[in-house]
mmCIF file of C-alpha atoms in Angstrom:
data_model
loop_
_atom_site.group_PDB
_atom_site.id
_atom_site.type_symbol
_atom_site.label_atom_id
_atom_site.label_comp_id
_atom_site.label_asym_id
_atom_site.label_seq_id
_atom_site.Cartn_x
_atom_site.Cartn_y
_atom_site.Cartn_z
ATOM 1 C CA MET A 1 -79.276 98.914 57.225
ATOM 2 C CA PRO A 2 -76.029 99.610 56.217
ATOM 3 C CA LEU A 3 -75.205 98.044 53.457
ATOM 4 C CA LEU A 4 -71.077 95.671 54.065
ATOM 5 C CA VAL A 5 -69.388 93.885 51.439
ATOM 6 C CA GLY A 6 -66.664 91.620 52.298
ATOM 7 C CA THR A 7 -63.706 92.224 49.982
ATOM 8 C CA ASN A 8 -60.775 93.782 49.923
ATOM 9 C CA THR A 9 -70.561 134.251 69.905
ATOM 10 C CA LEU A 10 -67.131 136.013 67.912
ATOM 11 C CA SER A 11 -69.401 139.530 67.767
ATOM 12 C CA GLY A 12 -67.070 142.397 70.487
ATOM 13 C CA LEU A 13 -63.477 140.551 69.837
ATOM 14 C CA ARG A 14 -60.287 142.411 70.615
ATOM 15 C CA GLN A 15 -58.787 143.113 67.424
ATOM 16 C CA GLY A 16 -54.738 141.166 69.663
ATOM 17 C CA GLU A 17 -57.150 138.700 69.930
ATOM 18 C CA ILE A 18 -58.446 138.471 65.671
ATOM 19 C CA MET A 19 -54.710 138.859 65.375
ATOM 20 C CA LYS A 20 -53.140 136.738 67.219
ATOM 21 C CA ALA A 21 -55.854 133.138 65.626
ATOM 22 C CA ARG A 22 -54.071 135.093 61.898
ATOM 23 C CA ARG A 23 -50.691 134.905 62.877
ATOM 24 C CA PHE A 24 -52.400 130.942 64.750
ATOM 25 C CA THR A 25 -53.678 130.495 61.340
ATOM 26 C CA ALA A 26 -50.541 131.234 58.910
ATOM 27 C CA ARG A 27 -48.372 129.003 61.061
ATOM 28 C CA LEU A 28 -50.497 125.664 60.335
ATOM 29 C CA THR A 29 -51.621 126.121 57.728
ATOM 30 C CA MET A 30 -47.866 126.534 56.753
ATOM 31 C CA ALA A 31 -47.239 123.385 59.321
ATOM 32 C CA VAL A 32 -49.700 121.606 57.913
ATOM 33 C CA ALA A 33 -49.367 122.072 54.233
ATOM 34 C CA MET A 34 -45.728 121.538 54.191
ATOM 35 C CA ALA A 35 -45.459 118.302 56.745
ATOM 36 C CA ALA A 36 -48.388 116.193 54.481
ATOM 37 C CA GLY A 37 -45.510 114.161 52.798
ATOM 38 C CA PHE A 38 -43.164 113.800 56.058
ATOM 39 C CA LEU A 39 -46.102 111.853 57.613
ATOM 40 C CA GLY A 40 -45.067 108.681 55.952
ATOM 41 C CA LEU A 41 -41.547 107.023 57.928
ATOM 42 C CA SER A 42 -42.035 103.708 58.435
ATOM 43 C CA THR A 43 -42.959 100.679 56.198
ATOM 44 C CA PRO A 44 -45.667 98.948 58.370
ATOM 45 C CA THR A 45 -44.903 94.844 58.729
ATOM 46 C CA ALA A 46 -47.167 92.309 57.673
ATOM 47 C CA SER A 47 -48.598 89.759 60.317
ATOM 48 C CA ALA A 48 -48.733 86.188 60.956
ATOM 49 C CA ASP A 49 -51.220 85.697 62.618
ATOM 50 C CA SER A 50 -54.270 87.971 62.420
ATOM 51 C CA VAL A 51 -56.466 88.307 59.829
ATOM 52 C CA VAL A 52 -55.801 91.413 57.045
ATOM 53 C CA SER A 53 -59.841 92.559 55.068
ATOM 54 C CA ARG A 54 -61.229 95.332 53.110
ATOM 55 C CA ILE A 55 -64.324 95.817 53.381
ATOM 56 C CA ASP A 56 -66.374 98.535 51.867
ATOM 57 C CA VAL A 57 -69.939 99.377 54.139
ATOM 58 C CA TYR A 58 -72.156 100.919 52.331
ATOM 59 C CA SER A 59 -73.499 104.443 53.665
ATOM 60 C CA PRO A 60 -76.571 106.322 53.312
ATOM 61 C CA SER A 61 -75.864 109.324 55.107
ATOM 62 C CA MET A 62 -73.892 109.873 52.169
ATOM 63 C CA ASP A 63 -74.668 107.499 49.263
ATOM 64 C CA ARG A 64 -70.902 105.422 48.735
ATOM 65 C CA TRP A 65 -69.338 103.130 49.702
ATOM 66 C CA ILE A 66 -66.394 103.577 52.096
ATOM 67 C CA ALA A 67 -63.260 101.168 52.214
ATOM 68 C CA ASN A 68 -61.761 100.067 55.371
ATOM 69 C CA ASP A 69 -59.118 98.627 56.482
ATOM 70 C CA VAL A 70 -59.411 95.568 59.650
ATOM 71 C CA ILE A 71 -57.259 93.728 61.382
ATOM 72 C CA SER A 72 -59.829 90.352 63.368
ATOM 73 C CA PRO A 73 -58.066 88.687 65.301
ATOM 74 C CA ALA A 74 -58.079 84.637 64.089
ATOM 75 C CA GLY A 75 -60.209 82.863 66.450
ATOM 76 C CA GLY A 76 -60.934 82.557 70.153
ATOM 77 C CA GLY A 77 -64.595 84.252 70.541
ATOM 78 C CA PRO A 78 -65.968 87.300 70.390
ATOM 79 C CA ALA A 79 -63.395 90.619 70.365
ATOM 80 C CA PRO A 80 -63.995 94.183 70.665
ATOM 81 C CA THR A 81 -63.636 97.065 68.111
ATOM 82 C CA PHE A 82 -61.699 99.261 68.608
ATOM 83 C CA TYR A 83 -61.846 102.161 65.550
ATOM 84 C CA LEU A 84 -58.657 104.202 64.196
ATOM 85 C CA LEU A 85 -58.805 107.943 62.286
ATOM 86 C CA THR A 86 -56.201 109.160 60.169
ATOM 87 C CA GLY A 87 -55.394 112.485 59.860
ATOM 88 C CA VAL A 88 -56.329 115.763 57.119
ATOM 89 C CA GLY A 89 -55.960 113.113 53.943
ATOM 90 C CA GLY A 90 -58.393 110.711 55.759
ATOM 91 C CA GLY A 91 -56.082 107.753 54.056
ATOM 92 C CA GLU A 92 -56.956 108.260 51.114
ATOM 93 C CA ASP A 93 -53.125 109.994 50.086
ATOM 94 C CA GLY A 94 -51.986 106.575 50.708
ATOM 95 C CA ILE A 95 -51.352 108.001 54.745
ATOM 96 C CA SER A 96 -52.611 106.168 57.485
ATOM 97 C CA TRP A 97 -52.402 103.602 60.417
ATOM 98 C CA PHE A 98 -53.126 101.146 57.953
ATOM 99 C CA ASN A 99 -49.635 101.889 55.364
ATOM 100 C CA ASN A 100 -47.409 104.180 57.591
ATOM 101 C CA THR A 101 -47.374 102.550 61.273
ATOM 102 C CA GLY A 102 -46.437 98.629 62.243
ATOM 103 C CA VAL A 103 -50.257 97.844 63.283
ATOM 104 C CA ARG A 104 -50.263 94.497 61.488
ATOM 105 C CA ASP A 105 -47.844 93.484 64.167
ATOM 106 C CA PHE A 106 -48.598 95.389 67.309
ATOM 107 C CA PHE A 107 -52.521 93.597 67.065
ATOM 108 C CA ASP A 108 -51.000 90.070 65.887
ATOM 109 C CA ASP A 109 -50.960 88.001 69.371
ATOM 110 C CA LYS A 110 -54.318 90.633 70.208
ATOM 111 C CA HIS A 111 -57.984 89.628 70.370
ATOM 112 C CA VAL A 112 -59.665 92.579 69.263
ATOM 113 C CA ASN A 113 -60.652 93.964 65.746
ATOM 114 C CA VAL A 114 -59.254 96.455 64.571
ATOM 115 C CA VAL A 115 -61.297 99.120 62.233
ATOM 116 C CA MET A 116 -59.870 102.480 59.660
ATOM 117 C CA PRO A 117 -61.323 103.425 57.761
ATOM 118 C CA VAL A 118 -60.535 104.764 54.581
ATOM 119 C CA GLY A 119 -61.671 108.585 53.805
ATOM 120 C CA GLY A 120 -63.741 111.955 55.129
ATOM 121 C CA LYS A 121 -60.500 114.195 53.947
ATOM 122 C CA PHE A 122 -60.741 117.575 55.681
ATOM 123 C CA SER A 123 -63.753 116.708 56.705
ATOM 124 C CA MET A 124 -63.207 117.043 60.715
ATOM 125 C CA TYR A 125 -65.178 113.338 61.317
ATOM 126 C CA THR A 126 -68.574 115.797 61.958
ATOM 127 C CA ASP A 127 -71.425 115.996 59.908
ATOM 128 C CA TRP A 128 -71.501 118.774 58.067
ATOM 129 C CA ASN A 129 -74.894 120.829 57.358
ATOM 130 C CA ALA A 130 -74.770 120.989 53.658
ATOM 131 C CA ASP A 131 -72.637 119.711 50.561
ATOM 132 C CA ASP A 132 -69.818 121.509 49.931
ATOM 133 C CA PRO A 133 -69.218 122.149 46.011
ATOM 134 C CA VAL A 134 -65.814 120.915 46.597
ATOM 135 C CA LEU A 135 -65.478 117.916 49.510
ATOM 136 C CA GLY A 136 -69.218 116.447 49.159
ATOM 137 C CA ARG A 137 -71.564 115.029 51.399
ATOM 138 C CA ASN A 138 -69.490 114.105 54.481
ATOM 139 C CA LYS A 139 -71.802 112.289 57.463
ATOM 140 C CA TRP A 140 -68.662 111.412 59.110
ATOM 141 C CA GLN A 141 -70.679 111.131 62.630
ATOM 142 C CA THR A 142 -73.364 109.349 61.225
ATOM 143 C CA TYR A 143 -71.372 106.440 59.450
ATOM 144 C CA LEU A 144 -68.530 105.777 62.568
ATOM 145 C CA THR A 145 -71.010 106.121 65.318
ATOM 146 C CA LYS A 146 -74.268 103.897 63.675
ATOM 147 C CA GLU A 147 -73.467 102.509 60.279
ATOM 148 C CA LEU A 148 -70.254 101.743 60.763
ATOM 149 C CA PRO A 149 -70.752 100.082 63.854
ATOM 150 C CA ALA A 150 -73.900 98.183 62.606
ATOM 151 C CA ALA A 151 -72.288 96.847 59.378
ATOM 152 C CA VAL A 152 -68.663 95.520 61.602
ATOM 153 C CA ASN A 153 -71.116 93.422 64.236
ATOM 154 C CA ALA A 154 -72.872 91.960 61.835
ATOM 155 C CA ARG A 155 -69.788 90.900 60.079
ATOM 156 C CA TYR A 156 -67.175 90.021 62.621
ATOM 157 C CA ASN A 157 -67.566 88.752 66.231
ATOM 158 C CA THR A 158 -67.970 91.521 68.171
ATOM 159 C CA THR A 159 -68.650 91.903 71.688
ATOM 160 C CA GLY A 160 -70.704 95.386 70.113
ATOM 161 C CA VAL A 161 -68.238 97.231 72.218
ATOM 162 C CA ASN A 162 -65.840 100.034 71.081
ATOM 163 C CA ALA A 163 -63.368 101.741 72.073
ATOM 164 C CA LEU A 164 -62.022 105.345 69.256
ATOM 165 C CA GLY A 165 -58.757 106.734 68.223
ATOM 166 C CA GLY A 166 -57.050 109.201 66.288
ATOM 167 C CA VAL A 167 -54.804 111.660 64.534
ATOM 168 C CA SER A 168 -53.511 114.651 64.261
ATOM 169 C CA MET A 169 -57.271 116.062 62.388
ATOM 170 C CA ALA A 170 -58.881 112.766 64.120
ATOM 171 C CA GLY A 171 -57.357 114.141 67.647
ATOM 172 C CA GLY A 172 -59.876 116.762 68.537
ATOM 173 C CA PRO A 173 -63.204 114.207 66.256
ATOM 174 C CA VAL A 174 -63.168 111.385 67.812
ATOM 175 C CA LEU A 175 -63.509 113.448 71.650
ATOM 176 C CA ASP A 176 -66.254 115.103 70.031
ATOM 177 C CA LEU A 177 -67.596 111.797 68.866
ATOM 178 C CA ALA A 178 -67.748 110.732 71.964
ATOM 179 C CA ILE A 179 -69.151 113.783 72.911
ATOM 180 C CA GLN A 180 -72.251 113.616 70.260
ATOM 181 C CA SER A 181 -72.652 110.279 70.992
ATOM 182 C CA PRO A 182 -72.718 109.435 74.600
ATOM 183 C CA GLY A 183 -71.593 105.294 75.586
ATOM 184 C CA THR A 184 -71.053 104.172 71.974
ATOM 185 C CA TYR A 185 -67.008 104.651 72.471
ATOM 186 C CA ARG A 186 -66.119 103.110 76.426
ATOM 187 C CA ALA A 187 -62.537 104.168 75.924
ATOM 188 C CA VAL A 188 -60.642 106.999 73.584
ATOM 189 C CA GLY A 189 -57.646 107.628 72.528
ATOM 190 C CA SER A 190 -56.486 111.007 71.140
ATOM 191 C CA TYR A 191 -53.212 112.016 69.902
ATOM 192 C CA SER A 192 -50.952 115.039 68.566
ATOM 193 C CA GLY A 193 -54.176 116.493 67.645
ATOM 194 C CA CYS A 194 -55.396 119.903 68.915
ATOM 195 C CA PRO A 195 -59.580 119.479 70.183
ATOM 196 C CA ARG A 196 -60.811 122.754 69.893
ATOM 197 C CA ALA A 197 -63.193 124.947 67.840
ATOM 198 C CA GLY A 198 -65.290 127.846 69.630
ATOM 199 C CA ASP A 199 -62.362 130.179 70.029
ATOM 200 C CA PRO A 200 -60.225 132.495 67.680
ATOM 201 C CA LEU A 201 -57.748 129.540 68.260
ATOM 202 C CA GLY A 202 -59.710 126.806 67.431
ATOM 203 C CA GLN A 203 -61.838 128.451 64.585
ATOM 204 C CA ALA A 204 -57.979 129.087 63.391
ATOM 205 C CA ALA A 205 -57.083 125.151 63.604
ATOM 206 C CA VAL A 206 -59.700 123.426 61.856
ATOM 207 C CA ARG A 207 -60.294 126.120 58.741
ATOM 208 C CA SER A 208 -56.686 125.564 58.105
ATOM 209 C CA MET A 209 -57.480 121.784 57.392
ATOM 210 C CA VAL A 210 -61.046 122.434 55.902
ATOM 211 C CA GLU A 211 -60.747 125.811 53.557
ATOM 212 C CA ILE A 212 -56.394 125.982 53.277
ATOM 213 C CA LEU A 213 -55.417 123.236 53.594
ATOM 214 C CA GLY A 214 -58.877 121.034 51.890
ATOM 215 C CA GLY A 215 -59.818 123.798 49.859
ATOM 216 C CA GLY A 216 -64.077 124.020 51.301
ATOM 217 C CA ASN A 217 -65.887 125.847 52.850
ATOM 218 C CA ALA A 218 -66.210 125.622 57.032
ATOM 219 C CA ALA A 219 -69.599 126.844 57.404
ATOM 220 C CA ASN A 220 -70.807 124.020 54.881
ATOM 221 C CA MET A 221 -69.845 121.943 58.143
ATOM 222 C CA TRP A 222 -71.921 124.116 61.461
ATOM 223 C CA GLY A 223 -72.701 127.055 59.487
ATOM 224 C CA PRO A 224 -70.504 130.810 60.326
ATOM 225 C CA TRP A 225 -68.471 131.010 63.198
ATOM 226 C CA GLY A 226 -69.646 132.361 65.856
ATOM 227 C CA SER A 227 -72.949 130.143 65.338
ATOM 228 C CA PRO A 228 -73.968 127.436 68.593
ATOM 229 C CA GLN A 229 -72.497 124.481 66.866
ATOM 230 C CA TRP A 230 -68.515 125.920 67.463
ATOM 231 C CA ALA A 231 -69.416 125.403 70.826
ATOM 232 C CA ALA A 232 -71.487 121.860 70.597
ATOM 233 C CA HIS A 233 -68.423 120.561 68.971
ATOM 234 C CA ASP A 234 -65.837 121.803 71.216
ATOM 235 C CA PRO A 235 -64.378 119.329 73.524
ATOM 236 C CA LEU A 236 -62.872 121.843 75.862
ATOM 237 C CA ILE A 237 -65.858 123.692 76.349
ATOM 238 C CA ASN A 238 -67.542 119.838 75.984
ATOM 239 C CA ALA A 239 -65.443 118.428 78.819
ATOM 240 C CA GLU A 240 -67.926 117.472 81.771
ATOM 241 C CA LYS A 241 -69.686 115.199 78.927
ATOM 242 C CA LEU A 242 -67.024 113.094 78.980
ATOM 243 C CA ARG A 243 -66.524 111.928 82.684
ATOM 244 C CA GLY A 244 -67.173 108.391 82.422
ATOM 245 C CA THR A 245 -65.264 108.028 79.532
ATOM 246 C CA ALA A 246 -61.474 106.516 79.359
ATOM 247 C CA LEU A 247 -59.605 108.291 78.056
ATOM 248 C CA PHE A 248 -55.744 108.615 77.043
ATOM 249 C CA ILE A 249 -54.432 112.001 75.195
ATOM 250 C CA SER A 250 -50.614 112.495 73.407
ATOM 251 C CA THR A 251 -48.749 114.921 72.485
ATOM 252 C CA GLY A 252 -45.047 115.398 71.414
ATOM 253 C CA ASN A 253 -43.339 118.979 72.675
ATOM 254 C CA GLY A 254 -42.130 120.004 69.534
ATOM 255 C CA LEU A 255 -38.338 118.774 69.553
ATOM 256 C CA PRO A 256 -37.397 115.793 67.241
ATOM 257 C CA GLY A 257 -35.244 113.034 69.118
ATOM 258 C CA PRO A 258 -35.208 108.871 68.155
ATOM 259 C CA VAL A 259 -38.696 108.301 68.671
ATOM 260 C CA ASP A 260 -40.052 109.960 65.299
ATOM 261 C CA GLY A 261 -37.706 107.331 63.070
ATOM 262 C CA ILE A 262 -35.951 110.261 60.756
ATOM 263 C CA ASN A 263 -33.162 108.246 59.517
ATOM 264 C CA SER A 264 -32.056 110.269 56.458
ATOM 265 C CA LEU A 265 -31.756 113.939 55.338
ATOM 266 C CA ALA A 266 -35.053 113.072 52.683
ATOM 267 C CA MET A 267 -36.321 112.964 55.832
ATOM 268 C CA ALA A 268 -35.577 115.281 58.536
ATOM 269 C CA ALA A 269 -36.526 118.234 56.394
ATOM 270 C CA GLY A 270 -38.921 117.558 57.553
ATOM 271 C CA VAL A 271 -38.649 118.154 61.104
ATOM 272 C CA VAL A 272 -39.594 121.726 61.299
ATOM 273 C CA PRO A 273 -42.805 121.665 59.770
ATOM 274 C CA GLY A 274 -44.103 119.612 62.321
ATOM 275 C CA ALA A 275 -41.902 120.376 64.617
ATOM 276 C CA VAL A 276 -45.271 123.355 64.449
ATOM 277 C CA LEU A 277 -47.509 121.790 64.349
ATOM 278 C CA GLU A 278 -46.307 119.373 67.862
ATOM 279 C CA GLY A 279 -45.944 122.550 69.237
ATOM 280 C CA ILE A 280 -49.891 123.349 68.549
ATOM 281 C CA THR A 281 -51.015 120.193 69.377
ATOM 282 C CA ASN A 282 -48.983 120.472 72.412
ATOM 283 C CA MET A 283 -50.540 123.877 73.284
ATOM 284 C CA CYS A 284 -53.934 122.881 73.133
ATOM 285 C CA THR A 285 -53.406 119.178 75.119
ATOM 286 C CA ALA A 286 -51.789 121.630 78.144
ATOM 287 C CA ALA A 287 -55.024 123.282 77.228
ATOM 288 C CA LEU A 288 -57.332 120.224 78.016
ATOM 289 C CA GLN A 289 -55.543 118.439 80.803
ATOM 290 C CA GLY A 290 -55.955 122.446 82.809
ATOM 291 C CA ARG A 291 -59.622 122.421 81.784
ATOM 292 C CA PHE A 292 -59.688 118.212 82.977
ATOM 293 C CA GLY A 293 -58.538 119.562 86.286
ATOM 294 C CA GLN A 294 -60.546 122.568 86.836
ATOM 295 C CA LEU A 295 -63.665 119.423 86.841
ATOM 296 C CA GLY A 296 -62.086 117.274 87.846
ATOM 297 C CA ILE A 297 -62.760 114.689 85.394
ATOM 298 C CA PRO A 298 -60.325 111.587 85.565
ATOM 299 C CA ALA A 299 -58.022 111.064 81.835
ATOM 300 C CA THR A 300 -54.255 110.017 80.936
ATOM 301 C CA PHE A 301 -52.121 112.927 79.727
ATOM 302 C CA SER A 302 -48.594 111.949 77.765
ATOM 303 C CA PHE A 303 -46.764 114.997 77.752
ATOM 304 C CA ARG A 304 -43.653 113.717 75.563
ATOM 305 C CA PRO A 305 -39.621 115.494 76.179
ATOM 306 C CA GLU A 306 -39.526 115.219 72.783
ATOM 307 C CA GLY A 307 -41.503 114.482 69.038
ATOM 308 C CA THR A 308 -42.179 116.529 66.480
ATOM 309 C CA HIS A 309 -45.559 115.634 63.936
ATOM 310 C CA THR A 310 -44.844 111.996 62.425
ATOM 311 C CA TRP A 311 -45.798 108.749 62.396
ATOM 312 C CA GLY A 312 -42.613 107.333 65.173
ATOM 313 C CA LEU A 313 -44.182 109.539 67.543
ATOM 314 C CA PHE A 314 -47.616 108.962 67.054
ATOM 315 C CA GLU A 315 -47.344 105.078 66.773
ATOM 316 C CA ALA A 316 -45.619 105.396 70.282
ATOM 317 C CA ASP A 317 -48.280 106.925 71.963
ATOM 318 C CA MET A 318 -51.155 104.579 70.368
ATOM 319 C CA ARG A 319 -49.318 101.435 71.478
ATOM 320 C CA ALA A 320 -48.917 103.361 75.140
ATOM 321 C CA SER A 321 -52.602 103.821 74.639
ATOM 322 C CA TRP A 322 -53.360 100.696 74.459
ATOM 323 C CA PRO A 323 -53.325 99.196 78.363
ATOM 324 C CA MET A 324 -55.417 101.586 79.467
ATOM 325 C CA ILE A 325 -58.476 101.248 76.208
ATOM 326 C CA ALA A 326 -57.587 97.361 76.553
ATOM 327 C CA GLY A 327 -58.765 97.036 79.743
ATOM 328 C CA ALA A 328 -61.681 99.832 79.673
ATOM 329 C CA ILE A 329 -63.253 97.211 76.454
ATOM 330 C CA GLY A 330 -61.949 93.971 78.058
ATOM 331 C CA ALA A 331 -60.213 93.405 75.699
#
């Protein structure tokens, strides 16, 4: 039982495809690295009515305590839970939904528990096959689908009904978590992510985050490239398994605009890498939309006519997704 303390097949690949994947990796890595310090754009405002707390949940699978920021309604009976995952730094770098958006104000008058874990940097929020010398033990699928929900349901007044949202690095994994744990989440919001892993471009995207930025070894995660696990964790390949889940999948187009909330020259310095990164997520999202269309899977796709990889865009899309998510979970 988790404890909670309320406190604060790659053979035969054409040479052209290989070179394309390498160029993709280089562009993506540069964009992510340059944008890393650009994501913290807005300052959250404290809410007045909801209850804001930080809880530490012990994870037996990782043998450590995980901090989680929680916004819970002040009253009104049991409420569903919306889990929100952040980007490549896992919130351990101080960049997160809780720190860089107005989630506290937005959810202040809404009957839902919002849980934002702090941790999981460079992990793809998945269960790794082996401990990594740099990134340690990562069993985030187990934590997010079993350990954390059990602890939250024990501590808070919940209905046991869940939704999941994730941005940037987490944009693909939130869809994968719904695939790997059917029935755990009634709704999923994927914001500015790249939901692919089983092709050369997907591999490049994953390895740029895990290996180049994080210093880990992706073979410790899903085995060597080309092993079945890479395909098994690809939402594009496994799209059929998302049928029946309420889905909101969004992206900007890489062109800066008012949605980014850029109001100074210092912030504008991050536009170029953010534009490159959002252009890549736009491509990934379009591919997923095409796949869903082929299969006849209903989903809401949002392609904004502006937006770089910024918290202004992320928050706007999360807010836009909320009516659909709230309807699916009874919030």
